[in-house]
Coordinates of C-alpha atoms in Angstrom, one line a residue:
Chain A
M1 CA -19.7 -36.4 -3.8
A2 CA -16.3 -35.2 -2.0
T3 CA -16.3 -35.1 1.5
S4 CA -16.7 -31.8 3.4
A5 CA -13.4 -30.5 5.1
I6 CA -15.5 -28.1 7.2
T7 CA -18.1 -29.3 9.6
A8 CA -19.8 -27.4 12.4
L9 CA -19.3 -28.8 15.5
A10 CA -21.1 -26.5 18.0
T11 CA -22.8 -23.1 18.1
I12 CA -23.8 -21.0 20.9
T13 CA -26.5 -18.5 20.4
L14 CA -27.0 -15.8 23.3
G15 CA -30.2 -15.2 24.5
S16 CA -29.5 -13.0 27.3
G17 CA -26.1 -11.3 28.3
Q18 CA -23.1 -13.8 29.4
S19 CA -19.6 -13.0 30.3
T20 CA -18.4 -16.7 29.4
V21 CA -18.7 -19.3 26.8
T22 CA -17.2 -22.7 26.5
F23 CA -16.9 -25.2 24.1
S24 CA -16.1 -28.6 25.7
S25 CA -15.8 -32.4 24.9
I26 CA -14.4 -31.3 21.7
S27 CA -14.5 -34.4 19.1
S28 CA -10.8 -34.9 18.5
S29 CA -11.6 -36.3 14.9
F30 CA -10.3 -33.3 13.1
R31 CA -6.9 -31.7 12.1
D32 CA -7.7 -27.9 13.2
L33 CA -10.5 -25.7 14.6
R34 CA -12.2 -22.5 13.9
I35 CA -14.3 -20.2 16.0
V36 CA -16.2 -17.4 14.5
S37 CA -18.3 -14.7 16.4
N38 CA -20.0 -11.8 15.8
L39 CA -19.6 -10.8 19.1
G40 CA -21.4 -7.6 20.7
M41 CA -20.3 -6.4 24.1
S42 CA -22.5 -4.5 26.5
A43 CA -19.7 -2.4 27.7
Y44 CA -16.2 -1.7 26.5
S45 CA -13.9 -5.0 27.5
A46 CA -11.3 -7.1 26.6
V47 CA -12.1 -10.4 25.7
W48 CA -9.8 -13.5 27.0
M49 CA -9.2 -17.4 26.0
Q50 CA -8.3 -20.2 27.9
I51 CA -8.0 -24.0 26.9
N52 CA -9.1 -26.9 29.0
G53 CA -9.6 -24.9 32.2
D54 CA -6.1 -24.0 32.5
T55 CA -5.5 -20.9 34.7
T56 CA -1.4 -21.1 34.6
T57 CA 0.9 -19.0 33.1
K58 CA 1.2 -21.1 29.7
Y59 CA -0.5 -18.3 27.5
N60 CA 1.9 -16.4 24.9
R61 CA 0.9 -14.0 22.1
Q62 CA 1.7 -11.3 19.9
A63 CA -0.4 -9.3 17.7
M64 CA -0.3 -6.2 15.1
S65 CA -3.0 -3.9 15.1
G66 CA -4.1 -0.4 13.3
N67 CA -6.2 1.7 15.5
G68 CA -6.8 4.1 12.8
A69 CA -3.7 6.3 13.1
S70 CA -0.9 4.1 13.7
A71 CA 0.3 0.3 13.8
V72 CA 0.6 -1.1 16.7
A73 CA 2.7 -4.4 18.2
Q74 CA 2.4 -6.4 21.1
L75 CA 3.7 -9.1 22.8
S76 CA 2.7 -10.9 26.1
T77 CA 4.4 -14.1 27.3
A78 CA 3.5 -16.5 30.3
A79 CA 0.3 -14.8 31.0
N80 CA -3.0 -16.6 32.2
Q81 CA -4.7 -16.2 29.3
V82 CA -4.6 -14.9 25.8
V83 CA -6.0 -11.8 25.4
L84 CA -7.8 -11.3 22.1
N85 CA -7.2 -7.8 21.6
S86 CA -4.5 -4.9 22.0
S87 CA -4.8 -1.8 23.4
Q88 CA -8.3 -1.2 22.0
T89 CA -10.8 -3.2 23.7
Y90 CA -14.3 -4.6 22.1
S91 CA -16.7 -1.7 21.8
N92 CA -20.0 -1.7 23.2
A93 CA -22.3 -2.6 20.3
F94 CA -22.4 -4.9 17.7
E95 CA -19.5 -3.8 15.7
S96 CA -16.9 -6.7 16.1
N97 CA -16.1 -10.0 15.1
L98 CA -13.4 -12.7 16.1
I99 CA -12.0 -15.5 14.0
I100 CA -9.4 -17.7 16.1
D101 CA -7.9 -20.9 14.3
F102 CA -6.7 -23.8 16.2
L103 CA -4.0 -25.6 14.6
D104 CA -3.1 -29.4 14.8
Y105 CA -5.3 -29.3 18.3
A106 CA -5.6 -32.9 19.0
A107 CA -1.8 -33.4 18.7
G108 CA -0.3 -34.8 21.8
N109 CA 3.2 -33.8 21.1
K110 CA 3.7 -30.1 20.4
H111 CA 2.5 -27.0 22.3
K112 CA -0.8 -25.6 20.5
V113 CA -0.4 -22.7 18.6
G114 CA -3.1 -20.7 16.6
L115 CA -4.3 -17.3 14.7
Y116 CA -6.9 -14.9 15.2
R117 CA -8.4 -11.9 13.6
R118 CA -10.3 -9.6 15.2
N119 CA -12.2 -6.8 14.0
T120 CA -13.8 -3.6 16.0
V121 CA -14.4 -0.7 13.6
S122 CA -14.3 1.9 16.2
G123 CA -11.1 0.0 17.8
E124 CA -8.6 -1.8 15.6
A125 CA -8.0 -4.2 12.9
E126 CA -6.1 -6.9 14.7
A127 CA -4.0 -9.9 13.7
G128 CA -2.4 -12.3 16.3
T129 CA -0.7 -15.5 17.0
W130 CA -1.1 -17.5 20.2
R131 CA 0.7 -20.5 21.9
W132 CA -0.5 -22.4 24.6
A133 CA 2.6 -24.1 26.3
S134 CA 1.0 -27.5 26.7
T135 CA 1.2 -30.7 24.6
A136 CA -2.1 -31.8 25.8
A137 CA -5.0 -32.3 23.2
I138 CA -7.5 -29.2 23.2
T139 CA -10.9 -30.6 24.7
S140 CA -12.2 -27.3 25.7
I141 CA -11.9 -23.6 25.1
T142 CA -13.4 -20.8 27.0
I143 CA -13.9 -17.1 25.6
Y144 CA -14.6 -14.7 28.3
S145 CA -14.7 -11.0 29.4
S146 CA -14.0 -10.3 33.0
T147 CA -15.8 -6.6 33.0
S148 CA -18.7 -6.9 30.4
T149 CA -21.0 -9.4 28.9
F150 CA -21.5 -10.6 25.5
M151 CA -24.9 -9.1 24.3
A152 CA -27.8 -11.1 23.4
G153 CA -27.8 -12.0 19.7
T154 CA -24.1 -13.0 19.8
V155 CA -23.4 -16.2 17.8
F156 CA -20.1 -18.2 18.6
T157 CA -19.8 -21.4 16.2
L158 CA -17.0 -24.1 16.3
Y159 CA -15.9 -25.5 13.2
G160 CA -13.9 -28.6 12.8
V161 CA -11.6 -28.6 9.8
T162 CA -10.4 -31.9 8.1
S163 CA -6.9 -32.2 6.5
Chain B
M1 CA -21.8 -29.9 5.0
A2 CA -20.6 -26.5 6.5
I3 CA -19.1 -24.8 3.6
T4 CA -21.2 -24.4 0.4
K5 CA -20.2 -22.8 -3.0
I6 CA -23.0 -20.4 -3.8
A7 CA -21.6 -19.0 -7.0
Q8 CA -18.5 -17.8 -9.2
V9 CA -17.7 -15.5 -11.3
D10 CA -14.9 -15.4 -13.9
V11 CA -14.4 -12.2 -15.8
G12 CA -14.2 -12.5 -19.6
A13 CA -12.2 -11.0 -22.7
G14 CA -14.2 -7.5 -22.3
G15 CA -13.5 -7.1 -18.7
A16 CA -16.0 -6.5 -16.1
T17 CA -16.8 -3.0 -14.3
T18 CA -18.2 -4.6 -11.3
I19 CA -18.5 -8.4 -10.0
T20 CA -22.0 -8.4 -8.4
F21 CA -23.6 -11.6 -6.3
S22 CA -27.3 -11.0 -5.9
S23 CA -30.3 -12.6 -4.3
I24 CA -27.9 -14.4 -1.8
P25 CA -30.1 -17.0 0.4
A26 CA -30.5 -16.2 4.1
T27 CA -30.1 -20.1 4.6
Y28 CA -26.1 -19.8 5.8
T29 CA -24.7 -18.5 8.9
D30 CA -21.5 -16.6 7.4
L31 CA -20.5 -15.5 3.9
Q32 CA -17.0 -15.8 2.3
L33 CA -15.9 -14.0 -0.7
V34 CA -12.8 -15.2 -2.2
V35 CA -11.5 -13.0 -5.3
S36 CA -8.6 -12.5 -7.2
T37 CA -8.4 -9.5 -9.5
R38 CA -6.3 -7.1 -11.6
L39 CA -7.3 -3.9 -12.9
G40 CA -7.5 -4.0 -16.9
A41 CA -6.4 -0.3 -18.0
I42 CA -5.0 1.9 -15.0
S43 CA -2.6 1.9 -12.3
T44 CA -3.3 -0.1 -9.0
G45 CA -6.5 1.3 -7.5
N46 CA -8.9 0.7 -4.4
F47 CA -10.5 -2.4 -3.6
Q48 CA -14.4 -1.8 -3.3
L49 CA -17.4 -3.3 -1.3
I50 CA -21.0 -2.5 -1.7
I51 CA -23.6 -4.1 0.2
N52 CA -27.0 -4.6 -0.9
N53 CA -26.6 -1.9 -3.9
D54 CA -27.0 0.7 -1.5
T55 CA -24.9 3.8 -2.3
S56 CA -26.8 6.1 -0.1
S57 CA -26.8 5.4 3.3
A58 CA -23.9 6.6 5.0
V59 CA -23.7 3.7 7.8
Q60 CA -20.5 2.0 6.8
S61 CA -17.2 2.2 8.6
H62 CA -13.8 1.1 8.2
R63 CA -10.4 0.8 10.4
T64 CA -7.1 -0.8 8.4
L65 CA -3.8 -2.1 9.0
E66 CA -1.5 -1.9 5.7
G67 CA 1.7 -2.7 4.8
T68 CA 2.9 -0.9 1.5
G69 CA 6.1 -2.7 0.8
S70 CA 8.0 0.1 2.3
A71 CA 5.9 1.3 5.1
T72 CA 2.7 0.8 7.6
Q73 CA 0.0 2.9 8.0
S74 CA -3.4 2.5 9.5
L75 CA -6.8 4.3 8.3
N76 CA -10.1 5.1 9.5
G77 CA -13.2 6.2 7.8
S78 CA -17.1 6.4 9.1
G79 CA -20.2 7.2 7.8
V80 CA -19.6 6.6 4.3
V81 CA -22.0 5.6 1.9
Y82 CA -20.0 2.3 0.8
F83 CA -16.8 0.2 1.5
A84 CA -14.7 2.8 -0.9
Y85 CA -11.4 1.4 0.6
L86 CA -10.7 -2.1 1.8
G87 CA -7.1 -2.3 0.2
K88 CA -5.5 -2.4 -3.5
V89 CA -6.3 -4.0 -6.8
P90 CA -3.1 -4.3 -8.9
G91 CA -3.1 -2.5 -11.9
T92 CA -0.8 -2.0 -15.2
D93 CA 1.9 -0.7 -13.0
T94 CA 2.7 -4.2 -11.3
T95 CA 4.4 -7.4 -12.8
A96 CA 2.1 -8.4 -15.9
S97 CA -0.1 -11.5 -15.3
T98 CA 0.0 -11.1 -11.6
F99 CA -3.4 -10.9 -9.4
G100 CA -4.4 -9.5 -6.0
N101 CA -6.2 -11.5 -3.7
A102 CA -8.8 -10.7 -1.0
S103 CA -11.1 -12.7 1.3
I104 CA -14.1 -11.3 3.1
Y105 CA -15.7 -12.7 5.5
I106 CA -19.0 -11.6 6.9
P107 CA -20.5 -13.5 10.3
N108 CA -24.3 -13.7 10.6
Y109 CA -25.0 -11.6 7.6
A110 CA -28.5 -12.5 7.8
G111 CA -28.9 -12.0 11.3
A112 CA -30.7 -9.1 13.1
T113 CA -27.5 -7.2 14.5
N114 CA -25.2 -5.0 12.6
K115 CA -23.2 -6.3 10.0
T116 CA -19.3 -6.5 10.5
I117 CA -16.7 -7.8 8.0
A118 CA -13.1 -9.1 8.0
V119 CA -11.0 -8.3 5.0
D120 CA -7.6 -9.7 4.1
N121 CA -6.1 -8.0 1.1
V122 CA -3.1 -8.8 -0.7
T123 CA -1.3 -6.9 -4.1
E124 CA 1.6 -9.0 -5.8
N125 CA 4.3 -6.9 -7.7
N126 CA 7.9 -7.7 -8.5
A127 CA 8.9 -4.3 -6.9
T128 CA 9.0 -2.6 -3.5
A129 CA 5.3 -1.6 -3.8
A130 CA 3.2 -4.3 -2.9
W131 CA 0.3 -3.5 -0.6
Q132 CA -0.9 -6.1 2.0
G133 CA -4.0 -5.5 4.4
I134 CA -6.4 -6.2 7.1
F135 CA -9.4 -4.5 7.2
A136 CA -12.0 -3.9 9.8
G137 CA -15.7 -3.3 8.4
L138 CA -18.8 -2.5 9.8
R139 CA -22.2 -1.5 8.0
A140 CA -24.5 -0.2 10.8
D141 CA -27.3 -1.8 9.3
T142 CA -29.6 -4.7 10.7
G143 CA -31.1 -5.9 7.2
A144 CA -29.6 -9.2 5.9
I145 CA -27.1 -9.2 3.1
T146 CA -28.5 -10.0 -0.3
A147 CA -26.1 -8.6 -2.4
L148 CA -22.6 -8.1 -2.5
T149 CA -20.7 -6.2 -5.3
V150 CA -16.9 -5.8 -5.9
Q151 CA -15.4 -2.9 -7.7
G152 CA -11.9 -1.5 -8.7
Q153 CA -11.9 2.1 -8.2
G154 CA -12.1 4.0 -11.5
N155 CA -11.6 0.9 -13.8
S156 CA -12.7 -2.5 -14.8
F157 CA -11.5 -5.9 -13.7
A158 CA -9.4 -7.5 -16.3
Q159 CA -10.0 -10.7 -17.8
Y160 CA -9.2 -13.6 -15.6
S161 CA -10.4 -11.9 -12.5
S162 CA -12.6 -14.0 -10.6
A163 CA -14.8 -14.1 -7.3
T164 CA -16.2 -17.0 -5.6
L165 CA -19.0 -16.8 -3.1
Y166 CA -19.2 -19.4 0.1
G167 CA -21.7 -20.0 2.3
I168 CA -20.8 -21.4 5.7
S169 CA -23.6 -23.2 7.7
N170 CA -23.6 -23.8 11.5
T171 CA -26.9 -26.1 11.5
A172 CA -26.7 -29.7 12.4
A173 CA -23.7 -29.0 14.7
T174 CA -22.5 -31.9 16.5
G175 CA -19.2 -32.7 18.0
A176 CA -18.9 -30.5 21.2
T177 CA -21.1 -29.4 23.8
V178 CA -21.6 -25.9 24.8
A179 CA -22.1 -23.8 28.2
S180 CA -22.6 -20.0 29.0
T181 CA -22.7 -18.2 32.3

């Protein structure tokens, strides 16, 4: 039997509204990581990400999105977090999903980069890239909203991908 | 094992009007449907998805971001009875023997919340007109997904079209700790 290339590392299933979820003590045994969520928000809100508890201005991101009327491109540099949405925020319901990829996350010799797909049907279909300007291995990931909460029933799962 | 192949369909010589996966077990966390398709007898058409064989409940909505090879566009639709547009399927007006690809990811497909889908879809063509896009979809229904049908608008899939359904499971997860506040 072939070895599975994808392994579930941890799951967060919210039983009540929470504004922050964190995966920590992440095993360094894989090549890449993926986070998948069916996230629902209690109110319209942006969703952000920080790595290893780093709150400094090391985050860069660019994205393309469709808002139902036009295509939009955005760029942010030297920010305190990765913003996982463009001009349209996550809506106040279960109508979004989020997939974030972390490539070569445990390497100690390169900045960390990744991709994300975010879908909010009343907001945007969006694809983006991000970079955390640090050569440290990723050991924790925090996803949060500063103005709203993730609804009960929201599930975040962290997967490890073996090369 | 986190990812498991549930089923695979390969279209034979007679073509296929639709490709359907039914009796999908609720034992996984997410679904991923990966397809390689071409229309057999007409020009490029819309790629369509029907959930749970339901073509009467007007609970589907979508939003798109697409490139056509010469322009960009973003479309939206709401209150429709199935996903009538999630990209394109190449047809007889495209380079021969060239199939389009799509990946449909559905998180928490058996959970008790609305069902959202993420679709990435590309066609290929040795000419200017080659569509690619990302699609956000919503089925505003809390029932589990038990069947998925893909079809090409107005015509059958050609021989050698294929579709594979995977189940992704988050059970027995180990390798990180979690917290929420």
